[in-house]
Amino acid sequence: MEKKNNLRAWLYLAPLLILMAVFTFYPLINAFIVSSYKGYLPLSGTADGIDLFYNYGVILKNPLFKKAIINTFIIAGVSVPVSIFLSLLIAVSLKSIPKLKGLFQTIYFLPYVTNTIAIGMAFAFMFHEDYGVINLILGWFGVSPVNWLGGTATYAAQMIALLILTIWNGLAFKILVFTSGLENIDKQYYDAAKIDSASKWTVFKRITVPLLSPLILYISITSVIGALKAYNSVVGLFGDVKLGAQNNSMITIVAFVYQYKDGYTDKGYISYAAAASIILFFITAVISILQTIVSKKRVHY
Amino acid sequence: MEIKMVNLTKIFISKGKKEVHAVDHVDLVIPSGKLIGLLGPSGCGKSTTLYLIAGLLRQTEGQIYFGEEEMSETPPEKRGIGLVFQNYALYPHMTVRENILFPLENLRVEKEEAKKRTYDMAKLVGLEEMLDRKPKELSGGQQQRVAIARALVKTPRVLLLDEPLSNLDARLRLQTREEIKRIQRETKITTVFVTHDQEEAMSISDEIVVMKDGVIQQMGEPQAVYDKPANLFVAKFLGNPQINVFDGEIKNKEILIEGMVVGKKDMPDQKIFVGVRPEAFVVDNENQASFRFKVDLVETIGRDTTLIFDMQDDSENILDKKTFKAIIDAGFRIKADDIVHFNIKPDKMHLFDLNGNIL
């Protein structure tokens, strides 16, 4: 009886397990293996030997990879907290306008169903130095036109543009999750807080945020993972050749992986790409574990 | 702090655009320092009245005064009230201490003072050992007392309790009932509490207010309301077992039930309802008293015997049968199918016209 049930359970799990084995576990293991070949050429299938750390050493010394790591960390470090805070505020504000809530929810959700590349292109127009709406609005406040994305744009300008795009793009899903989370908070807590003379800010800080903390944890883990994989937004804003106002100035880890993967005809490049992706894998895993440990003390229930 | 409601009305618009008068032109004065029970069946507007006093709901019409001060437009946080919710609404992520401290923090009470008041309040409700626990680690009764402490810690002018005992089991309910009464006596805060349980209201209130369909039916000391109900609804709502209501008539200044004389009343002949409390029946078999019936069922519990009987035997369906209850001393040996004669205590018998108003 027991055995039969087990077999049935495995059968139910089989479709997912097979797909994961083919498209997740095999590539992951294969990436490990490829990252350990020295001078590997996939076309001929030849390598100069196996050295577990050789490729890691090469890319960690590569200034482009360092730049990719710095860019990726800035994107994740800034866009995640800012977008979580903004989406919380928006979700809470939406709650106080029940009549227009549906309309605004739809508006805020539109970016989620829109292609990131298309959004990037739209933003590229908006950030255009001469014709963009951003500089037009800044002009009303007496700010002279900023070169956001042009060939001589400063690092800060392009990064700000990229961050704004990333934050805006990430709001939709978070707002959706937080709004539904807010609906599940018993209205009585808010009535009680009113009776207890709590100000709006106190209610947000002491009641809403703690009661949403499990969701905030979930959102922060998933969006850190998402942000570490940033690529589409860079391509959308700058195109997949330049990856920045100057060549590769906004390169990310994933973009680095793509570049070296595309250079697989050169000796050892595919192994560099594999090594970079393994590094990204470990960074993601470590940050997620840290987040879970830290927030265990701060998340209630 | 005396609470005065003048012409207070709350109209809800239901989904079908229908107006529901949850509270309908209520005029009520709640005397200072008293414990008042707002009593009525569900949907009678008692909770709405409480939330109007709290300011969590805004009245459609009318005014609310605390003492001389008009409160009608004052937001809840400025009214100086404490409110205990039906489900307590304790903040689940805060400890007992933080829960009680929360209102004081918002009122910017100085830290040492706030700490002291929190401790004193925890002591008053007997939870000084539990200050560092989370609400879910407490029993229902303890959570209830935390809610009371949180409501009282800011020394409110008025304490409001919304069905405070409904989530407790029977034993805890009795105990907490006494507790609420004790705390109210010690603090002397004007307290209004809402309940649908007449026994609960009668046992702890200084005065009760009986409501139905948003309208106040009667207000007074519990025993006074029980003894002199203003109408049939109040008479039926108070008392367990319920009052017996017989179809009767007044004829030649005599009160008749099914043609049997049960008393005298100097009034013109008319059809009436005769309300008789179960404890009003006095067995009188020796004198063959005129009111008699055949007993259907006898239940003896402890010192009381309950006799269950029906008057009309015409109804075929047993569920349609209108039954009546008489409570007598367990000393009488009465079996089912016995015919028993009764006198009815006149002060436990209430006469109502066909609209349910007292005669």
XYZ file of C-alpha atoms in Angstrom:
660
model
C 0.000 0.000 0.000
C 2.687 2.392 1.088
C 4.828 1.609 -1.930
C 1.978 2.044 -4.362
C 1.204 5.485 -2.968
C 4.819 6.481 -3.306
C 4.856 5.471 -6.933
C 1.735 7.479 -7.575
C 3.227 10.535 -5.846
C 6.343 10.303 -7.995
C 4.175 10.033 -11.095
C 2.335 13.206 -10.162
C 5.627 14.961 -9.570
C 7.239 13.587 -12.701
C 6.311 16.285 -15.250
C 7.730 19.049 -13.102
C 10.768 17.023 -12.026
C 11.620 16.104 -15.611
C 11.341 19.720 -16.757
C 13.433 20.907 -13.830
C 16.011 18.226 -14.405
C 16.381 19.157 -18.058
C 16.217 22.925 -17.787
C 17.457 23.687 -14.256
C 19.540 20.967 -12.657
C 21.394 19.763 -15.739
C 22.404 23.308 -16.858
C 23.439 24.150 -13.300
C 25.647 21.090 -12.978
C 26.907 21.541 -16.505
C 27.823 25.148 -15.748
C 29.891 23.898 -12.818
C 31.646 21.423 -15.056
C 32.243 23.915 -17.883
C 33.538 26.473 -15.399
C 36.267 24.046 -14.401
C 37.692 23.516 -17.925
C 40.760 25.423 -18.899
C 40.859 26.784 -22.446
C 37.635 24.998 -23.434
C 36.308 25.220 -26.995
C 32.739 23.864 -27.214
C 32.804 23.533 -31.010
C 35.691 21.119 -31.047
C 35.003 19.825 -27.548
C 38.646 20.239 -26.580
C 40.178 21.681 -23.426
C 43.654 22.175 -22.049
C 42.761 20.410 -18.840
C 40.729 20.761 -15.701
C 41.398 23.435 -13.098
C 38.604 24.133 -10.626
C 39.518 27.759 -9.890
C 41.372 28.948 -12.973
C 38.421 30.621 -14.723
C 37.219 32.266 -11.510
C 40.661 33.751 -11.057
C 40.622 35.129 -14.596
C 37.237 36.827 -14.418
C 37.718 38.179 -10.883
C 40.758 40.024 -12.235
C 38.754 41.240 -15.230
C 37.881 44.981 -14.740
C 34.726 44.513 -16.810
C 33.480 41.855 -14.400
C 34.260 44.089 -11.432
C 32.249 46.843 -13.092
C 29.404 44.387 -13.712
C 29.365 43.387 -10.051
C 29.401 47.000 -8.842
C 26.603 47.974 -11.241
C 24.509 44.961 -10.279
C 24.934 45.651 -6.571
C 23.984 49.318 -6.988
C 20.876 48.332 -8.941
C 19.813 45.745 -6.352
C 20.823 47.807 -3.330
C 18.949 50.937 -4.380
C 16.028 49.738 -6.447
C 14.779 47.042 -4.053
C 14.366 49.111 -0.864
C 13.122 52.163 -2.731
C 10.572 50.234 -4.763
C 9.360 48.316 -1.705
C 8.899 51.529 0.244
C 7.157 53.280 -2.659
C 4.879 50.360 -3.429
C 3.900 50.098 0.243
C 3.017 53.782 0.310
C 1.055 53.482 -2.925
C -0.768 50.369 -1.714
C -1.702 52.095 1.547
C -2.846 55.227 -0.293
C -4.886 53.149 -2.731
C -6.711 51.729 0.251
C -7.930 55.162 1.255
C -9.538 55.851 -2.135
C -11.808 52.818 -2.461
C -13.772 54.266 -5.377
C -10.807 54.867 -7.697
C -8.832 51.907 -6.391
C -9.715 49.583 -9.262
C -8.731 52.134 -11.893
C -5.404 52.941 -10.263
C -4.652 49.286 -9.631
C -5.038 48.666 -13.339
C -2.819 51.613 -14.200
C -0.130 50.531 -11.788
C -0.303 46.972 -13.036
C 0.213 47.865 -16.710
C 4.043 47.811 -16.550
C 3.856 44.217 -15.352
C 2.183 43.052 -18.549
C 4.408 45.175 -20.783
C 7.666 43.953 -22.271
C 10.677 45.326 -20.405
C 12.520 46.028 -23.649
C 9.589 48.103 -24.883
C 9.456 49.958 -21.579
C 13.211 50.578 -21.849
C 12.776 52.044 -25.297
C 9.973 54.295 -24.109
C 12.164 55.437 -21.223
C 15.036 56.036 -23.626
C 12.789 58.563 -25.401
C 11.685 60.110 -22.141
C 15.292 60.552 -21.047
C 16.406 62.017 -24.386
C 18.524 65.098 -23.795
C 16.791 67.380 -26.324
C 13.290 65.947 -26.820
C 12.659 63.930 -23.634
C 9.792 64.693 -21.286
C 12.059 64.384 -18.212
C 14.268 67.282 -19.238
C 11.172 69.237 -20.271
C 9.720 68.910 -16.780
C 13.073 69.642 -15.138
C 13.225 72.748 -17.348
C 10.050 74.073 -15.724
C 11.958 74.144 -12.465
C 14.902 75.926 -14.062
C 17.135 72.850 -14.329
C 19.240 72.903 -17.466
C 18.924 69.800 -19.695
C 20.706 66.755 -18.305
C 22.532 64.379 -20.622
C 21.045 61.111 -19.320
C 21.886 58.523 -21.928
C 23.985 60.261 -24.591
C 27.555 59.318 -25.426
C 29.051 61.737 -22.898
C 26.558 61.097 -20.086
C 28.087 60.857 -16.618
C 28.025 57.564 -14.762
C 25.611 58.995 -12.182
C 23.172 60.251 -14.834
C 22.924 56.927 -16.637
C 22.683 55.000 -13.381
C 19.866 57.255 -12.135
C 17.983 56.751 -15.382
C 18.475 52.996 -15.146
C 17.391 52.966 -11.491
C 14.248 54.964 -12.200
C 13.330 52.508 -14.936
C 14.062 49.507 -12.705
C 12.130 50.885 -9.740
C 9.135 51.867 -11.834
C 9.149 48.518 -13.575
C 9.202 46.649 -10.277
C 6.389 48.597 -8.606
C 3.497 46.856 -10.352
C 3.871 43.417 -8.878
C 4.743 44.699 -5.415
C 1.738 47.006 -5.307
C -0.478 44.100 -6.314
C 0.910 41.858 -3.575
C 0.777 44.563 -0.909
C -2.767 45.628 -1.767
C -4.012 42.099 -1.366
C -1.953 41.800 1.834
C -3.568 44.944 3.201
C -7.027 43.566 2.489
C -6.230 40.674 4.782
C -5.387 42.885 7.750
C -8.339 43.034 10.103
C -9.911 46.474 9.931
C -10.345 46.361 13.699
C -6.617 46.960 14.215
C -7.010 50.283 12.446
C -10.087 51.162 14.470
C -8.199 50.235 17.618
C -5.265 52.389 16.540
C -7.609 55.299 15.945
C -9.024 54.901 19.427
C -5.432 54.728 20.696
C -4.802 58.143 19.090
C -2.138 56.866 16.683
C -1.125 59.238 13.896
C -1.213 58.056 10.286
C 2.552 57.636 10.215
C 2.528 55.693 13.505
C -0.168 53.414 12.126
C 1.927 52.782 9.013
C 5.123 52.196 10.960
C 3.802 50.298 13.984
C 0.810 48.439 12.582
C 0.777 48.131 8.804
C 4.446 47.340 8.232
C 4.776 44.758 11.046
C 1.561 43.032 10.018
C 2.759 42.923 6.418
C 6.258 41.834 7.389
C 5.927 38.255 6.081
C 4.923 39.661 2.685
C 7.650 42.291 2.799
C 10.195 39.526 3.398
C 8.839 37.501 0.511
C 8.851 40.504 -1.787
C 12.324 41.616 -0.767
C 13.822 38.171 -1.397
C 12.175 37.739 -4.769
C 12.998 41.251 -5.891
C 16.634 41.060 -4.776
C 16.934 37.906 -6.832
C 15.215 39.680 -9.707
C 17.442 42.737 -9.437
C 20.627 40.659 -9.346
C 19.562 39.250 -12.702
C 19.122 42.748 -14.204
C 19.687 42.676 -17.951
C 16.522 43.497 -19.895
C 16.316 47.012 -18.529
C 19.887 47.783 -19.615
C 19.244 46.390 -23.080
C 15.971 48.295 -23.349
C 17.550 51.573 -22.350
C 20.912 51.333 -24.126
C 20.635 48.502 -26.670
C 22.351 45.130 -26.424
C 25.576 46.218 -28.115
C 26.593 49.254 -26.112
C 25.135 48.304 -22.734
C 25.554 51.852 -21.515
C 26.051 55.412 -22.659
C 29.676 54.489 -23.119
C 30.565 50.962 -24.137
C 29.665 48.559 -21.310
C 29.334 51.367 -18.758
C 26.085 49.867 -17.412
C 27.061 46.228 -17.796
C 25.556 43.792 -15.275
C 26.576 40.280 -14.261
C 24.007 38.682 -16.523
C 25.069 40.973 -19.390
C 28.663 39.898 -18.782
C 27.595 36.247 -18.954
C 25.802 36.886 -22.245
C 28.783 38.666 -23.770
C 31.205 35.858 -23.011
C 28.710 33.168 -23.929
C 28.297 34.847 -27.307
C 32.068 34.722 -27.710
C 32.128 30.943 -27.428
C 34.232 30.643 -30.562
C 37.109 32.143 -28.598
C 39.067 29.751 -26.469
C 37.866 29.536 -22.860
C 35.171 32.271 -23.144
C 32.286 29.914 -22.482
C 34.008 28.848 -19.258
C 34.339 32.476 -18.159
C 30.605 32.901 -18.731
C 29.898 29.745 -16.753
C 32.139 30.885 -13.901
C 30.408 34.284 -13.802
C 26.982 32.658 -13.660
C 28.102 30.375 -10.829
C 29.337 33.431 -8.914
C 25.964 35.087 -9.456
C 24.311 31.901 -8.209
C 26.309 31.982 -4.980
C 25.775 35.698 -4.427
C 22.024 35.180 -4.808
C 21.989 32.181 -2.485
C 24.033 33.898 0.227
C 21.957 37.090 0.154
C 18.681 35.144 0.281
C 19.879 33.081 3.238
C 21.102 36.194 5.049
C 17.787 37.929 4.449
C 15.868 34.993 5.860
C 18.073 34.799 8.949
C 18.008 38.528 9.648
C 14.295 38.873 9.155
C 13.446 35.866 11.318
C 14.027 38.210 14.218
C 11.949 40.970 12.721
C 9.131 39.168 10.976
C 6.136 38.490 13.175
C 4.246 35.218 13.113
C -18.640 61.862 32.398
C -22.291 61.940 31.431
C -23.049 60.917 27.862
C -26.019 62.510 26.190
C -27.442 61.516 22.819
C -29.956 63.799 21.178
C -32.043 62.630 18.243
C -29.175 60.344 17.241
C -29.758 58.641 13.885
C -27.595 56.455 11.706
C -28.813 55.400 8.286
C -26.895 52.816 6.279
C -27.502 52.537 2.568
C -27.658 48.858 1.717
C -26.646 47.324 -1.628
C -30.139 47.610 -3.058
C -30.069 51.374 -2.327
C -32.385 50.742 0.582
C -32.071 52.860 3.670
C -31.587 50.949 6.890
C -32.203 52.923 10.054
C -29.688 51.233 12.309
C -30.167 53.845 14.997
C -33.420 55.729 14.798
C -33.841 59.066 16.585
C -32.372 57.931 19.855
C -32.521 60.230 22.861
C -30.546 58.809 25.742
C -28.706 60.089 28.786
C -26.102 57.813 30.317
C -25.418 58.954 33.862
C -21.866 59.630 34.971
C -19.901 56.839 36.658
C -22.453 54.125 35.911
C -22.157 50.806 34.137
C -24.800 50.685 31.433
C -25.732 47.623 29.407
C -27.010 48.180 25.862
C -29.125 45.148 25.236
C -30.996 43.785 22.268
C -31.140 41.066 19.630
C -28.559 41.135 16.845
C -29.208 43.878 14.335
C -30.994 46.084 16.820
C -28.466 48.907 16.509
C -26.716 48.514 19.844
C -23.228 48.107 18.392
C -23.872 50.951 15.967
C -24.821 53.143 18.920
C -21.565 52.189 20.639
C -19.505 53.006 17.542
C -21.317 56.315 17.206
C -20.306 57.170 20.773
C -16.756 56.096 19.916
C -16.754 58.193 16.755
C -15.719 55.296 14.528
C -19.026 55.779 12.763
C -20.432 59.197 11.941
C -24.101 59.830 12.718
C -26.476 60.770 9.926
C -28.336 63.128 12.231
C -28.347 64.216 15.850
C -25.757 65.109 18.470
C -23.593 63.437 21.070
C -22.417 65.253 24.201
C -19.849 64.210 26.782
C -20.897 66.321 29.735
C -21.405 69.808 28.340
C -18.986 69.274 25.470
C -20.410 68.461 22.040
C -18.616 65.510 20.455
C -20.694 64.998 17.317
C -17.937 66.003 14.879
C -14.919 65.086 17.014
C -12.731 62.324 15.566
C -12.377 59.196 17.749
C -8.768 59.910 18.771
C -9.838 63.213 20.335
C -12.837 61.908 22.256
C -10.883 60.417 25.120
C -12.586 57.056 25.022
C -11.417 53.524 25.645
C -12.924 50.816 23.484
C -12.747 47.068 23.925
C -13.534 45.298 20.679
C -15.483 42.092 20.397
C -12.391 40.236 19.174
C -10.190 42.428 21.391
C -8.149 43.635 18.361
C -4.898 43.275 20.282
C -1.930 44.033 18.044
C -0.614 40.508 17.427
C 2.996 41.563 16.851
C 3.298 43.496 20.108
C 3.776 42.094 23.593
C 1.215 42.721 26.297
C 3.410 45.564 27.555
C 3.670 47.171 24.113
C -0.059 46.786 23.587
C -0.892 48.599 26.803
C 1.847 51.167 26.238
C 0.769 51.993 22.689
C -1.926 54.586 23.499
C 0.385 56.303 25.999
C 3.161 56.560 23.392
C 0.740 58.186 20.996
C -0.367 60.655 23.651
C 3.325 61.436 24.295
C 3.126 60.530 27.959
C 6.534 60.840 29.593
C 8.424 57.504 29.515
C 8.815 56.707 33.204
C 5.247 57.710 33.896
C 3.995 55.592 30.981
C 5.938 52.590 32.268
C 4.455 52.983 35.708
C 0.933 53.370 34.428
C 1.318 50.307 32.206
C 2.455 48.246 35.171
C -0.324 49.558 37.426
C -2.906 48.791 34.780
C -1.538 45.278 34.233
C -1.774 44.787 37.963
C -5.362 46.010 38.052
C -6.352 43.344 35.535
C -4.060 40.776 37.171
C -1.590 40.358 34.307
C 1.603 41.870 35.716
C 3.335 38.492 35.240
C 2.402 38.298 31.563
C 3.747 41.631 30.336
C 6.318 40.139 27.980
C 4.057 37.646 26.301
C 2.463 37.988 22.898
C -1.357 37.990 22.735
C -1.514 34.572 21.093
C 0.280 33.077 24.108
C -2.601 34.147 26.351
C -5.967 32.560 26.975
C -9.141 34.239 25.758
C -9.905 35.664 29.179
C -6.400 37.052 29.557
C -6.514 38.634 26.102
C -9.786 40.200 27.100
C -8.194 41.716 30.185
C -5.277 43.071 28.135
C -7.834 44.760 25.909
C -9.473 46.298 28.959
C -6.095 47.432 30.306
C -5.220 49.008 26.947
C -8.542 50.822 26.926
C -8.186 52.032 30.511
C -4.499 52.973 30.625
C -5.047 56.415 29.136
C -7.688 57.083 31.806
C -10.483 57.598 29.300
C -13.540 59.627 30.119
C -15.744 56.825 28.815
C -15.147 53.093 28.518
C -16.970 51.252 25.761
C -17.172 47.471 25.543
C -18.487 45.676 22.459
C -19.828 42.219 23.351
C -16.870 41.783 25.683
C -17.748 38.293 26.860
C -19.052 36.631 23.727
C -15.757 34.915 22.887
C -15.272 33.365 26.298
C -16.410 29.971 27.534
C -19.176 29.793 30.103
C -17.009 29.603 33.220
C -14.647 32.366 32.141
C -17.605 34.475 31.206
C -18.964 34.455 34.753
C -15.528 35.224 36.144
C -14.781 38.042 33.669
C -18.222 39.479 34.267
C -17.342 39.992 37.921
C -13.935 41.318 36.913
C -15.430 43.987 34.655
C -17.783 45.025 37.397
C -14.945 45.234 39.917
C -12.713 47.267 37.599
C -15.556 49.625 36.792
C -16.277 50.128 40.490
C -12.624 50.814 41.229
C -12.109 53.252 38.369
C -15.606 54.808 38.429
C -15.401 55.382 34.682
C -18.691 55.764 32.856
C -18.976 52.467 31.035
C -21.260 51.389 28.232
C -21.294 47.796 27.181
C -23.124 46.048 24.429
C -24.505 42.557 24.689
C -27.233 40.362 23.314
C -27.184 38.221 26.447
C -29.887 39.458 28.793
C -28.546 37.502 31.753
C -25.126 39.093 31.324
C -26.584 42.568 31.060
C -28.860 42.124 34.032
C -26.159 40.717 36.265
C -23.572 43.491 35.954
C -25.310 46.646 34.773
C -26.390 49.479 36.989
C -28.960 50.205 34.331
C -29.926 48.497 31.116
C -31.135 49.974 27.851
C -33.187 47.603 25.722
C -33.131 48.322 21.984
C -35.008 46.974 19.010
C -34.796 48.068 15.365
C -32.699 51.083 16.298
C -35.247 52.349 18.790
C -34.874 52.364 22.551
C -37.620 50.265 24.109
C -36.920 50.869 27.762
C -34.222 52.019 30.143
C -33.920 51.412 33.841
C -32.443 49.298 36.585
C -32.367 45.666 35.465
C -34.833 44.395 38.046
C -37.181 47.310 37.460
C -37.242 46.653 33.732
C -37.780 42.957 34.367
C -40.626 43.626 36.801
C -42.300 46.356 34.778
C -41.640 45.801 31.082
C -42.823 48.642 28.871
C -43.976 46.340 26.110
C -44.249 42.765 24.988
C -40.828 42.826 23.285
C -39.026 43.795 26.479
C -41.028 41.289 28.483
C -40.088 38.517 26.056
C -36.448 39.574 25.760
C -35.703 39.572 29.473
C -35.956 36.430 31.517
C -34.954 32.842 30.991
C -37.034 30.776 30.426
C -38.954 33.278 28.393
C -42.186 34.782 29.610
C -45.314 32.817 28.604
C -47.620 34.776 26.331
C -51.235 33.619 26.255
C -54.032 34.859 24.033
C -56.533 36.187 26.520
C -59.306 38.670 26.979
C -60.799 41.039 29.486
C -64.469 40.396 30.077
C -66.561 41.940 32.847
C -63.360 43.234 34.477
C -61.957 39.713 34.695
C -58.883 38.430 32.911
C -59.563 35.228 31.058
C -57.237 32.718 29.403
C -59.105 30.077 27.430
C -62.168 30.979 29.446
C -60.413 30.445 32.795
C -60.256 33.375 35.191
C -56.712 34.297 36.169
C -57.187 37.740 37.688
C -59.053 41.027 37.709
C -58.521 44.199 35.721
C -60.704 47.303 35.709
C -60.815 47.824 31.967
C -63.269 47.675 29.091
C -63.762 44.323 27.419
C -61.095 43.557 24.817
C -58.751 40.913 23.426
C -55.326 41.019 25.042
C -52.037 39.189 25.426
C -51.366 37.892 28.916
C -47.690 37.619 29.772
C -46.989 35.284 32.694
C -43.459 34.745 34.012
C -42.671 31.028 34.506
C -42.075 31.650 38.194
C -45.511 33.261 38.600
C -47.381 29.984 38.831
C -48.395 28.810 42.300
C -49.805 25.317 42.587
C -53.177 25.300 44.305
C -54.788 21.912 43.914
C -56.692 22.038 47.233
C -58.842 25.020 46.298
C -59.189 23.824 42.712
C -57.949 27.197 41.389
C -59.602 28.116 38.139
C -56.495 28.107 35.909
C -55.534 24.528 35.168
C -53.774 22.521 32.524
C -52.592 19.071 31.704
C -48.829 18.656 32.083
C -47.017 17.377 28.998
C -43.523 17.053 30.370
C -41.781 17.415 33.709
C -38.131 18.420 34.030
C -36.641 18.499 37.492
C -33.253 20.131 37.777
C -31.968 20.714 41.306
C -34.405 22.734 43.320
C -36.738 23.636 40.470
C -39.241 21.675 38.484
C -40.225 22.931 35.079
C -43.640 21.923 33.825
C -44.151 22.091 30.100
C -47.653 22.247 28.754
C -49.617 23.362 25.728
C -53.018 24.935 25.667
C -54.558 24.207 22.293
C -54.550 20.615 21.197
C -55.814 21.473 17.741
C -52.407 21.677 16.091
C -51.383 18.405 14.484
C -47.769 19.283 13.893
C -45.775 18.963 17.060
C -43.414 21.740 16.033
C -46.311 24.170 15.629
C -47.495 23.560 19.127
C -47.195 26.580 21.322
C -45.811 25.351 24.610
C -45.595 27.110 27.935
C -43.359 26.697 30.932
C -44.041 26.941 34.636
C -41.303 26.764 37.223
C -42.385 25.414 40.595
C -40.708 24.089 43.680
C -39.240 20.622 43.195
C -41.103 19.559 46.336
C -44.336 19.046 44.403
C -44.692 15.562 43.027
C -46.200 16.064 39.620
C -46.140 13.605 36.742
C -46.817 14.056 33.070
C -50.525 13.959 32.167
C -51.522 15.250 35.639
C -54.031 18.059 35.664
C -52.707 20.825 37.868
C -54.483 23.884 39.211
C -52.683 27.178 39.577
C -52.992 30.640 40.996
C -50.978 33.291 39.181
C -49.069 35.948 41.162
C -50.568 39.230 39.957
C -47.258 41.131 40.036
C -45.680 38.571 37.687
C -48.483 38.847 35.188
C -48.376 41.596 32.558
C -51.207 42.551 30.221
C -50.539 43.869 26.726
C -52.822 45.142 24.025
C -52.694 43.458 20.634
C -49.964 45.904 19.513
C -47.774 44.705 22.332
C -48.011 47.813 24.499
C -48.440 47.404 28.224
C -51.945 48.024 29.564
